[in-house]
XYZ file of C-alpha atoms in Angstrom:
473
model
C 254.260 48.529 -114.552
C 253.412 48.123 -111.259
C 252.634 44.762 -109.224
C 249.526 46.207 -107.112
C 248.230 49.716 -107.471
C 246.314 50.625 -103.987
C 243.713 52.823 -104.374
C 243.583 55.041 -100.818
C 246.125 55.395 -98.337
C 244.667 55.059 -95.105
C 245.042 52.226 -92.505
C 243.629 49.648 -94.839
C 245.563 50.484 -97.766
C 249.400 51.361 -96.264
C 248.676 47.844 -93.877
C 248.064 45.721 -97.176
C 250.873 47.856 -99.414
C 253.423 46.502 -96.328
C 252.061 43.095 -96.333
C 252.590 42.665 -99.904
C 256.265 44.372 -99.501
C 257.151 41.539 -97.179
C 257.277 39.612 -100.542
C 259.062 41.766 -102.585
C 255.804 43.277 -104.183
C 256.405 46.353 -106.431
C 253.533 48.497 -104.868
C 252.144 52.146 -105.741
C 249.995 53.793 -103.277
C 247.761 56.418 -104.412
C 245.952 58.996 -102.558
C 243.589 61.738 -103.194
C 244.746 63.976 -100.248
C 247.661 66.072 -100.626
C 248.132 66.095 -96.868
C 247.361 63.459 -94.201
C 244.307 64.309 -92.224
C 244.733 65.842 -89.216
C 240.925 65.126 -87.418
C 240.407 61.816 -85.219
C 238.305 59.548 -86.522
C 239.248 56.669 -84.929
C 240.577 56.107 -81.422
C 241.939 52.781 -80.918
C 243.136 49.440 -81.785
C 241.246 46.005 -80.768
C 242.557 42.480 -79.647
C 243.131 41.301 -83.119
C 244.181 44.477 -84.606
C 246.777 44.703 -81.873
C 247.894 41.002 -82.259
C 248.516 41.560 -86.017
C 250.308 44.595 -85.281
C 252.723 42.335 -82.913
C 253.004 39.357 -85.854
C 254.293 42.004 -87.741
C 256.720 43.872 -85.170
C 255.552 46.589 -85.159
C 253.580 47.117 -81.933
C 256.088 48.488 -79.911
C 256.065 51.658 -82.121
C 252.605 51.989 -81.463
C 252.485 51.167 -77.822
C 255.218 54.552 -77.479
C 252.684 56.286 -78.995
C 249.496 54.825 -77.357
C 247.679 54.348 -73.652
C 246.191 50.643 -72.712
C 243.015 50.354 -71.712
C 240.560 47.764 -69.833
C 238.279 45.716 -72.280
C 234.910 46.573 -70.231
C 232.250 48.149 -71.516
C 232.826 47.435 -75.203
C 229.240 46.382 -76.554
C 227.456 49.478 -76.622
C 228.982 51.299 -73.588
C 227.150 48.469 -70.871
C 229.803 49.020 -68.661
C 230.867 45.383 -67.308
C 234.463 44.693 -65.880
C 236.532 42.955 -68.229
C 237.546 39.073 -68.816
C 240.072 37.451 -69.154
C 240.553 36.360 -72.511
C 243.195 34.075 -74.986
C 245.691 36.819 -75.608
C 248.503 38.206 -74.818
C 247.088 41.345 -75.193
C 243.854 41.802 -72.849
C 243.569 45.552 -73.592
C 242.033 47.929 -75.923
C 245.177 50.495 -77.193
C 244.037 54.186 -77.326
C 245.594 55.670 -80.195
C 244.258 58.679 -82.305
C 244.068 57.831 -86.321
C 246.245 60.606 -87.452
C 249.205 58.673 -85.119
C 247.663 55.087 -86.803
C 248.093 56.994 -90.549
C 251.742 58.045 -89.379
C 253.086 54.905 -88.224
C 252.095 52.598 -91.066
C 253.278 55.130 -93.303
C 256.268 55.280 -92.110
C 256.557 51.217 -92.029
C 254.807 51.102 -95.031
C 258.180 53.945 -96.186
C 260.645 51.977 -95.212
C 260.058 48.193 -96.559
C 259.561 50.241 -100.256
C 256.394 50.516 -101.291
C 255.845 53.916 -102.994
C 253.190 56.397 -101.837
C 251.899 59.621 -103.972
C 249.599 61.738 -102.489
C 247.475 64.157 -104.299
C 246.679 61.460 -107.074
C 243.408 60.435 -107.342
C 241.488 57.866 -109.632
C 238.959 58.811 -111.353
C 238.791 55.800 -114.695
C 239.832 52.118 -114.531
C 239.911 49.435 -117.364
C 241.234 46.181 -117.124
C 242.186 43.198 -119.112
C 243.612 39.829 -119.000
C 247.233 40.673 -117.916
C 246.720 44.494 -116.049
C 244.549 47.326 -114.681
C 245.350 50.887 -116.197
C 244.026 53.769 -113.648
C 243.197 56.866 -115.028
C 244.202 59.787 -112.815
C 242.658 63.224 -111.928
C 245.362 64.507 -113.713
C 245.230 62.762 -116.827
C 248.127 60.534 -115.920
C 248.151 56.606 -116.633
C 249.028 54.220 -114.910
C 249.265 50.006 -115.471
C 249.562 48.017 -112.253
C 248.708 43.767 -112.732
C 246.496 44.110 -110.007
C 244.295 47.235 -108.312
C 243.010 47.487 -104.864
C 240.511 50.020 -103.698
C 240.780 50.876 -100.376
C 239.059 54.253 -100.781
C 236.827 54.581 -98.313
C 232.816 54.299 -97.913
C 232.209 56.538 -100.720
C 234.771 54.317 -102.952
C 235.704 55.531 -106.446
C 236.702 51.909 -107.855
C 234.178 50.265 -106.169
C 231.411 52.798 -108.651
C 233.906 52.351 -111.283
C 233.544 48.671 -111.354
C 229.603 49.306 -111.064
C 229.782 46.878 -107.833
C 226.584 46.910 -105.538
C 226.269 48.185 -102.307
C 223.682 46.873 -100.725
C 222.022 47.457 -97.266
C 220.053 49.747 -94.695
C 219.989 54.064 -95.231
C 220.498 55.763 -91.757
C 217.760 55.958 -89.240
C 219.515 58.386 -86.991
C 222.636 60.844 -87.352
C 225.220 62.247 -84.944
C 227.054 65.146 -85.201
C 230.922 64.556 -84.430
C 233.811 67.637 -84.666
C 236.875 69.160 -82.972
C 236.804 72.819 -81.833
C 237.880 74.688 -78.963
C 235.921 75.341 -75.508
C 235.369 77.901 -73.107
C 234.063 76.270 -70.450
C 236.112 75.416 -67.396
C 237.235 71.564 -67.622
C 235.606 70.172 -64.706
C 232.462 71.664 -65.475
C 232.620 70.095 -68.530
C 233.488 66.930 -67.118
C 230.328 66.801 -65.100
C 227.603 67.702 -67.423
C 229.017 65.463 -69.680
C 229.183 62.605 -66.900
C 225.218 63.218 -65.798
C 224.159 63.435 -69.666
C 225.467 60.219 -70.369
C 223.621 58.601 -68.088
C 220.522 59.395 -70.738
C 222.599 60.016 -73.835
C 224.938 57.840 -74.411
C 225.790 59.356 -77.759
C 226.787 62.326 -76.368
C 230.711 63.480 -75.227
C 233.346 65.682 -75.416
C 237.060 64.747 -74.967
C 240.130 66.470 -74.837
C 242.994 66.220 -77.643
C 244.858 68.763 -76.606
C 245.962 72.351 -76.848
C 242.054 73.413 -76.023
C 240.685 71.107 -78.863
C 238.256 69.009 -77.609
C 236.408 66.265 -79.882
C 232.875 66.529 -79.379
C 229.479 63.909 -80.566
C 225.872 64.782 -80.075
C 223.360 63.069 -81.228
C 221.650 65.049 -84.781
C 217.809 66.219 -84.384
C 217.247 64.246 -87.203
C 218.881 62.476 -90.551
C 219.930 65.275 -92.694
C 218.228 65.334 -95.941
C 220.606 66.682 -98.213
C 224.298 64.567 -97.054
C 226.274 66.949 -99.213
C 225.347 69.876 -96.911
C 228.029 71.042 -94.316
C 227.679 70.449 -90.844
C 227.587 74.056 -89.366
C 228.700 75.293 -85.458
C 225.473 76.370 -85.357
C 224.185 73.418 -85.240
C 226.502 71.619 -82.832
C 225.691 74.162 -80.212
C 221.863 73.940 -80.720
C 222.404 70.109 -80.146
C 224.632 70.755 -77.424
C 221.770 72.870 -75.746
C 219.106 70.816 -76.689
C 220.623 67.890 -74.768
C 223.128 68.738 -72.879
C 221.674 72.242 -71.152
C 224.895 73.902 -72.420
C 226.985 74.425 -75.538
C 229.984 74.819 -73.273
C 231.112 78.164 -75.382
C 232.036 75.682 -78.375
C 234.316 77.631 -80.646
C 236.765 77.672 -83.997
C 236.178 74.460 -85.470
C 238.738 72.444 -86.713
C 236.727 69.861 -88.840
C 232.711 69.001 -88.399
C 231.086 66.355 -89.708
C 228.039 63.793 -89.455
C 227.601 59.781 -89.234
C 224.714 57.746 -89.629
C 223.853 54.252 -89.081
C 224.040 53.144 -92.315
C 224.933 49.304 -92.881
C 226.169 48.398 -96.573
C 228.065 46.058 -97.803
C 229.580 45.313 -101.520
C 227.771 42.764 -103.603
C 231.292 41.549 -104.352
C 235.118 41.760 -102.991
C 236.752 40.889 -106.834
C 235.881 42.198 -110.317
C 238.891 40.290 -112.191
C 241.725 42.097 -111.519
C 240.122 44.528 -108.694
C 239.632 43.808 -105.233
C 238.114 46.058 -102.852
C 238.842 46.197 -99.265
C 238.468 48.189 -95.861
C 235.033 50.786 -96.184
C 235.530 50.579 -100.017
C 233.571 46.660 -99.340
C 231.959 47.565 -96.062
C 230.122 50.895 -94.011
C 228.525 50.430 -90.484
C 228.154 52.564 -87.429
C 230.939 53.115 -85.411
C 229.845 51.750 -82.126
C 232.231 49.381 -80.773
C 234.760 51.111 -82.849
C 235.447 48.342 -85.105
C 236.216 49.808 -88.605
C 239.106 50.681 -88.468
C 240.218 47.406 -87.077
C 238.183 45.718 -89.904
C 239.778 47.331 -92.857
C 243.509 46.248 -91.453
C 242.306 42.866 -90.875
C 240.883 42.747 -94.304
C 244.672 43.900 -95.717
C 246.012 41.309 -93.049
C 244.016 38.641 -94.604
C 244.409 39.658 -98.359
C 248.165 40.589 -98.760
C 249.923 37.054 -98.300
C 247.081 35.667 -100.994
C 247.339 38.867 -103.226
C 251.373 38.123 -103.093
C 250.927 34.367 -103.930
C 249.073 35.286 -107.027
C 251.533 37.423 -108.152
C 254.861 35.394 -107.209
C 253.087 32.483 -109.357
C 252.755 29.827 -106.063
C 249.176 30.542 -105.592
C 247.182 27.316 -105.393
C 243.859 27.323 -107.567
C 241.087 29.820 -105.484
C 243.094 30.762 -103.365
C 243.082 34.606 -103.999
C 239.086 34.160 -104.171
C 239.106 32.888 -100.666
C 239.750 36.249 -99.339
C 236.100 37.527 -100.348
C 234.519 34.178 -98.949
C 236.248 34.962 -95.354
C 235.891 38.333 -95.142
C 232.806 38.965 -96.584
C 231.163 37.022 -94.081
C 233.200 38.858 -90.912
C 232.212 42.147 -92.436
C 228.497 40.946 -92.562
C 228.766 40.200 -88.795
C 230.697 43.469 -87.774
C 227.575 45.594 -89.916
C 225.095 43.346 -87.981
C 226.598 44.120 -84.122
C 227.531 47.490 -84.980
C 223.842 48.159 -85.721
C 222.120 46.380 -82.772
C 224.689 48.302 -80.622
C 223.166 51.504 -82.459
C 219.618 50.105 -81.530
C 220.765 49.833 -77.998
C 221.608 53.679 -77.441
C 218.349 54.337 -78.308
C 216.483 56.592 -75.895
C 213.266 54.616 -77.036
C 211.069 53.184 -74.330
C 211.556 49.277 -75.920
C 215.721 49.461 -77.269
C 215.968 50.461 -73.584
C 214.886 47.995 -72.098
C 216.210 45.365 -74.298
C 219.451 47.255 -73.056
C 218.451 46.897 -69.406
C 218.225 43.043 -70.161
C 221.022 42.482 -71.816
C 223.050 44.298 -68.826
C 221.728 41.580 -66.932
C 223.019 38.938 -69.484
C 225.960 40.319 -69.172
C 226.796 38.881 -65.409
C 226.885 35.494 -67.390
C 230.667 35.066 -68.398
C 229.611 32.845 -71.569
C 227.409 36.082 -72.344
C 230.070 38.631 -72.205
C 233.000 36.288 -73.418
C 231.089 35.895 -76.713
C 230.501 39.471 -77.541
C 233.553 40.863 -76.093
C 235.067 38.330 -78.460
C 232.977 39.604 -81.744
C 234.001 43.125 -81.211
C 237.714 42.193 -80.592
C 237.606 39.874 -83.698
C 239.668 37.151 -81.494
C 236.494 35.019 -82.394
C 236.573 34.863 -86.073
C 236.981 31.937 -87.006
C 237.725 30.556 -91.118
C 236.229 27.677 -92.825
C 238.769 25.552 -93.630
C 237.198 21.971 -92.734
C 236.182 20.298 -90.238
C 237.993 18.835 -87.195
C 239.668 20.288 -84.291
C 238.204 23.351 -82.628
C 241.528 25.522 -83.162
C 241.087 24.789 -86.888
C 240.371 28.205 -89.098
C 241.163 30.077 -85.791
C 244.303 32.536 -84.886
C 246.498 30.749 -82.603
C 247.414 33.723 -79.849
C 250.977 34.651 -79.022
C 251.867 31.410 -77.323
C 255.325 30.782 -75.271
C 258.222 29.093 -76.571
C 261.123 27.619 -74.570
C 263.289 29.816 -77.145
C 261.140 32.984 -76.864
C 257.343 34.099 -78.507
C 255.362 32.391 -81.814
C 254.702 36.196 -82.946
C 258.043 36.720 -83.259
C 258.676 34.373 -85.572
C 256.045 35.538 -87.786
C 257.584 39.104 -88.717
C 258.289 38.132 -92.125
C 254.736 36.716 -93.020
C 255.803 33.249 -94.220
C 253.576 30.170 -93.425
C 255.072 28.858 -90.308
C 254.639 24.892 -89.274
C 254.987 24.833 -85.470
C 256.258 21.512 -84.415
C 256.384 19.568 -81.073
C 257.889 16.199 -81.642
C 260.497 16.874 -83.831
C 259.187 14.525 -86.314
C 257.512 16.632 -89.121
C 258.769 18.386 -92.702
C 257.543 20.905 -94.392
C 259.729 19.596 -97.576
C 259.527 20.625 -100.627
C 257.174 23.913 -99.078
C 260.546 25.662 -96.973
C 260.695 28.252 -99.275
C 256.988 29.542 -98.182
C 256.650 28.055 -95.048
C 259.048 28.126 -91.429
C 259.796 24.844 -89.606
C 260.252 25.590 -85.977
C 260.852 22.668 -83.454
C 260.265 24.262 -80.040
C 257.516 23.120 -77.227
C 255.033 25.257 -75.397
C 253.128 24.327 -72.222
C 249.607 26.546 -73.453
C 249.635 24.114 -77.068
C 247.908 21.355 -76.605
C 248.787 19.729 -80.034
C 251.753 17.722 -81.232
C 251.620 19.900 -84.401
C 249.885 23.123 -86.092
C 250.541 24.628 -89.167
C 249.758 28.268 -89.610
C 248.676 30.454 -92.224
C 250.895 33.828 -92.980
C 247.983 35.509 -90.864
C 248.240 33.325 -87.833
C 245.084 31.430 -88.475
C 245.265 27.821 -88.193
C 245.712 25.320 -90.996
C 246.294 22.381 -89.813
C 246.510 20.523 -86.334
C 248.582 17.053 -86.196
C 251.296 14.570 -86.056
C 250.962 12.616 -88.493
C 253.547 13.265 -91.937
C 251.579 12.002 -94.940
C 248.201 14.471 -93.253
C 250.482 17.529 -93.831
C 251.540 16.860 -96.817
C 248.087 16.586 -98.174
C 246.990 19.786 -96.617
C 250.066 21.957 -97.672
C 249.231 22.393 -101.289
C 246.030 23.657 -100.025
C 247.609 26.980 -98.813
C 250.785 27.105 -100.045
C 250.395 25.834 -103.632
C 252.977 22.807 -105.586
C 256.253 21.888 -103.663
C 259.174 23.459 -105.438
């Protein structure tokens, strides 16, 4: 029997399969596909995303693979010059999914975990010690806890007969990769003078003639289950663009609405659900991704205390009651950025005001900061401001605080010398080291970098450790 059984293995699921192998987790990762997808779906990597990705060292893998970018322009394409912010990494990193899929496989390969693809789940029962999944197959399989990270249309999320509540699209646009005939630079212009009316509109090169192309639908398709045609993209493309730039051999076509749901509830017993399994929204501001490997981020260490037997009481549970709450957030700015590309007489000029909102730094701070997710900030009581948040990558005199987070461990950061983590060092790192950008004696941090505790004084720590980190040994 299996430890954790992940149902999907895309970004959310291979990020939380190597967050629970950190612990020694046995982990099975199931997937439906029998081959990784090739299309791009998603084309880069936020603040926080990158920041995790850095706590976990594995960035520099990524950044071989990947192109920085400034963080202008993020809320719904109002292009503003970028600020900056409390990281060490002020940049959005362009990376195509297929590479994202690669290199956490790969990661995900070699700390153990166990991937099969071509498996998918089609039953589930549970019970008070395990979850058995039922396979396409017929196969069975027991694992003492299931995750489903299987996308918007989730299996396990119908199988546990969760809800998933919230808004049906209002508008659709078309998005594919095929090949063009066009010259390049005419492309490159039409493309630059639609935008100025359309900014759901574009075409970019991947490579090898294949561009990846978005126009907005004519309307929201009534049957979903229909497949997007060529035909289509090129009446589109004519309809708004003047052109169909000689749009040819298609390598994958699809559609997206702006749909906003969210599930009823992250945890059915032994089931969790995580990534688009627990949340859909539009993908302006590109955030989805992101949000599905901050959800694994945020439930592996818990899902790993549960099952090493340290968990304190609720603390698994307090993975739905912080990131329910962040997804709720991401489906409400992803769809007012949707609003905002509206060619409508009133969304545009709410847009043409907010542009002007925008020359206020306190303006663009705090959404640049919502889509980056450097704002989020958890509830876990009241007191000083860097309480609940992620403490960025701050400067030691004996090197970074990320990289002595690799092997997700609590870590208590301490600047006079003075504190113990006692009878918690088997959870939780004790590093006495100084940093001119803390401005506190003392912070304890959670396995994901957000902040427990801020202090000096001995006894205060002790009552907050159990909190997070369960009975001393």
């Amino acid at each position: 029997m299996f430890d954790v059984i992940i149902a999907g293995g895309g970004p959310t699921g291979l990020m939380l399969a190597a967050e629970l192998r950190l612990h020694d987790v046995a982990v099975l990762v199931l997937e439906r596909d029998e081959e990784p997808a090739a299309h791009v779906r998603s084309l880069g990597l936020h603040v926080r995303s990158i920041e995790v990705l850095d706590q976990r060292g594995m960035l520099e893998r990524f950044l071989a693979h990947g192109e920085r970018h400034p963080l202008g322009g993020l809320f719904a394409g109002i292009p503003k010059p970028a600020l900056e912010l409390d990281t060490a990494h002020g940049y959005i990193l362009g990376i195509r999914q297929p590479v994202t899929d690669r290199l956490l496989a790969e990661r995900t390969a070699e700390l153990g975990a166990e991937i099969r693809r071509g498996r998918e789940v089609v039953g589930l029962t549970q019970d008070a010690h395990a979850v058995t999944v039922e396979l396409a197959d017929g196969a069975q399989l027991r694992g003492r806890y299931l995750v489903g990270c299987d996308g918007g249309r989730s299996t396990v999320r119908k199988l546990l007969g969760v809800g998933f509540t919230g808004d049906p699209s209002t508008t659709e646009t078309l998005l594919g990769e095929m090949m063009m005939t066009e010259d390049p630079a005419t492309v490159a212009a039409v493309i630059d003078d639609v935008r100025t009316r359309h900014w759901r509109f574009g075409a970019m090169p991947l490579g090898d003639g294949m561009h990846r192309v978005m126009v907005p639908a004519e309307r929201v398709a009534e049957d979903r289950t229909a497949p997007t045609t060529l035909a289509e993209f090129r009446e589109r493309m004519r309809a708004v663009a003047g052109t169909d730039f000689g749009v040819h051999s298609p390598r994958w076509l699809s559609r997206f609405g702006d749909a906003t749901r969210l599930a009823d509830r992250y945890r059915v017993g032994r089931v969790l659900l995580a990534g688009d399994a627990a949340h859909v929204h539009p993908p302006a501001g590109g955030q989805g991704l992101n949000l599905g490997i901050q959800d694994a981020f945020n439930l592996g260490w818990k899902l790993a205390a549960q099952i090493d037997g340290w968990a304190p009481e609720g603390l698994l549970d307090t993975y739905e009651t912080e990131r329910r709450p962040v997804a709720a957030d991401v489906l409400n700015t992803s769809r007012a950025q949707m609003e905002l590309m509206s060619l409508e007489p009133g969304p545009r000029a709410v847009r043409r005001l907010l542009a002007e909102l925008f020359e206020f730094d306190e303006v663009n701070r705090y959404l640049t900061e919502k889509v980056t997710a450097i704002g989020v900030r958890y509830d876990v009581g009241a007191g000083h401001h860097l309480l609940g948040r992620r403490l960025h990558d701050v400067p030691l005199t004996r090197g970074r605080l990320y990289e002595l987070m690799r092997d997700g461990r609590g870590l208590l950061l301490d600047q006079t010398g003075e504190l113990s983590v006692g009878g918690w060092a088997a959870r939780v790192d004790h590093i006495v080291d100084v940093s001119e950008e803390l401005e506190v004696p003392g912070v304890l941090l959670r396995p994901d970098g957000h902040v427990a505790w801020v202090g000096s004084d001995q006894d205060d720590l002790v009552a907050h450790l159990p909190t997070w980190f369960g009975a001393p040994d």
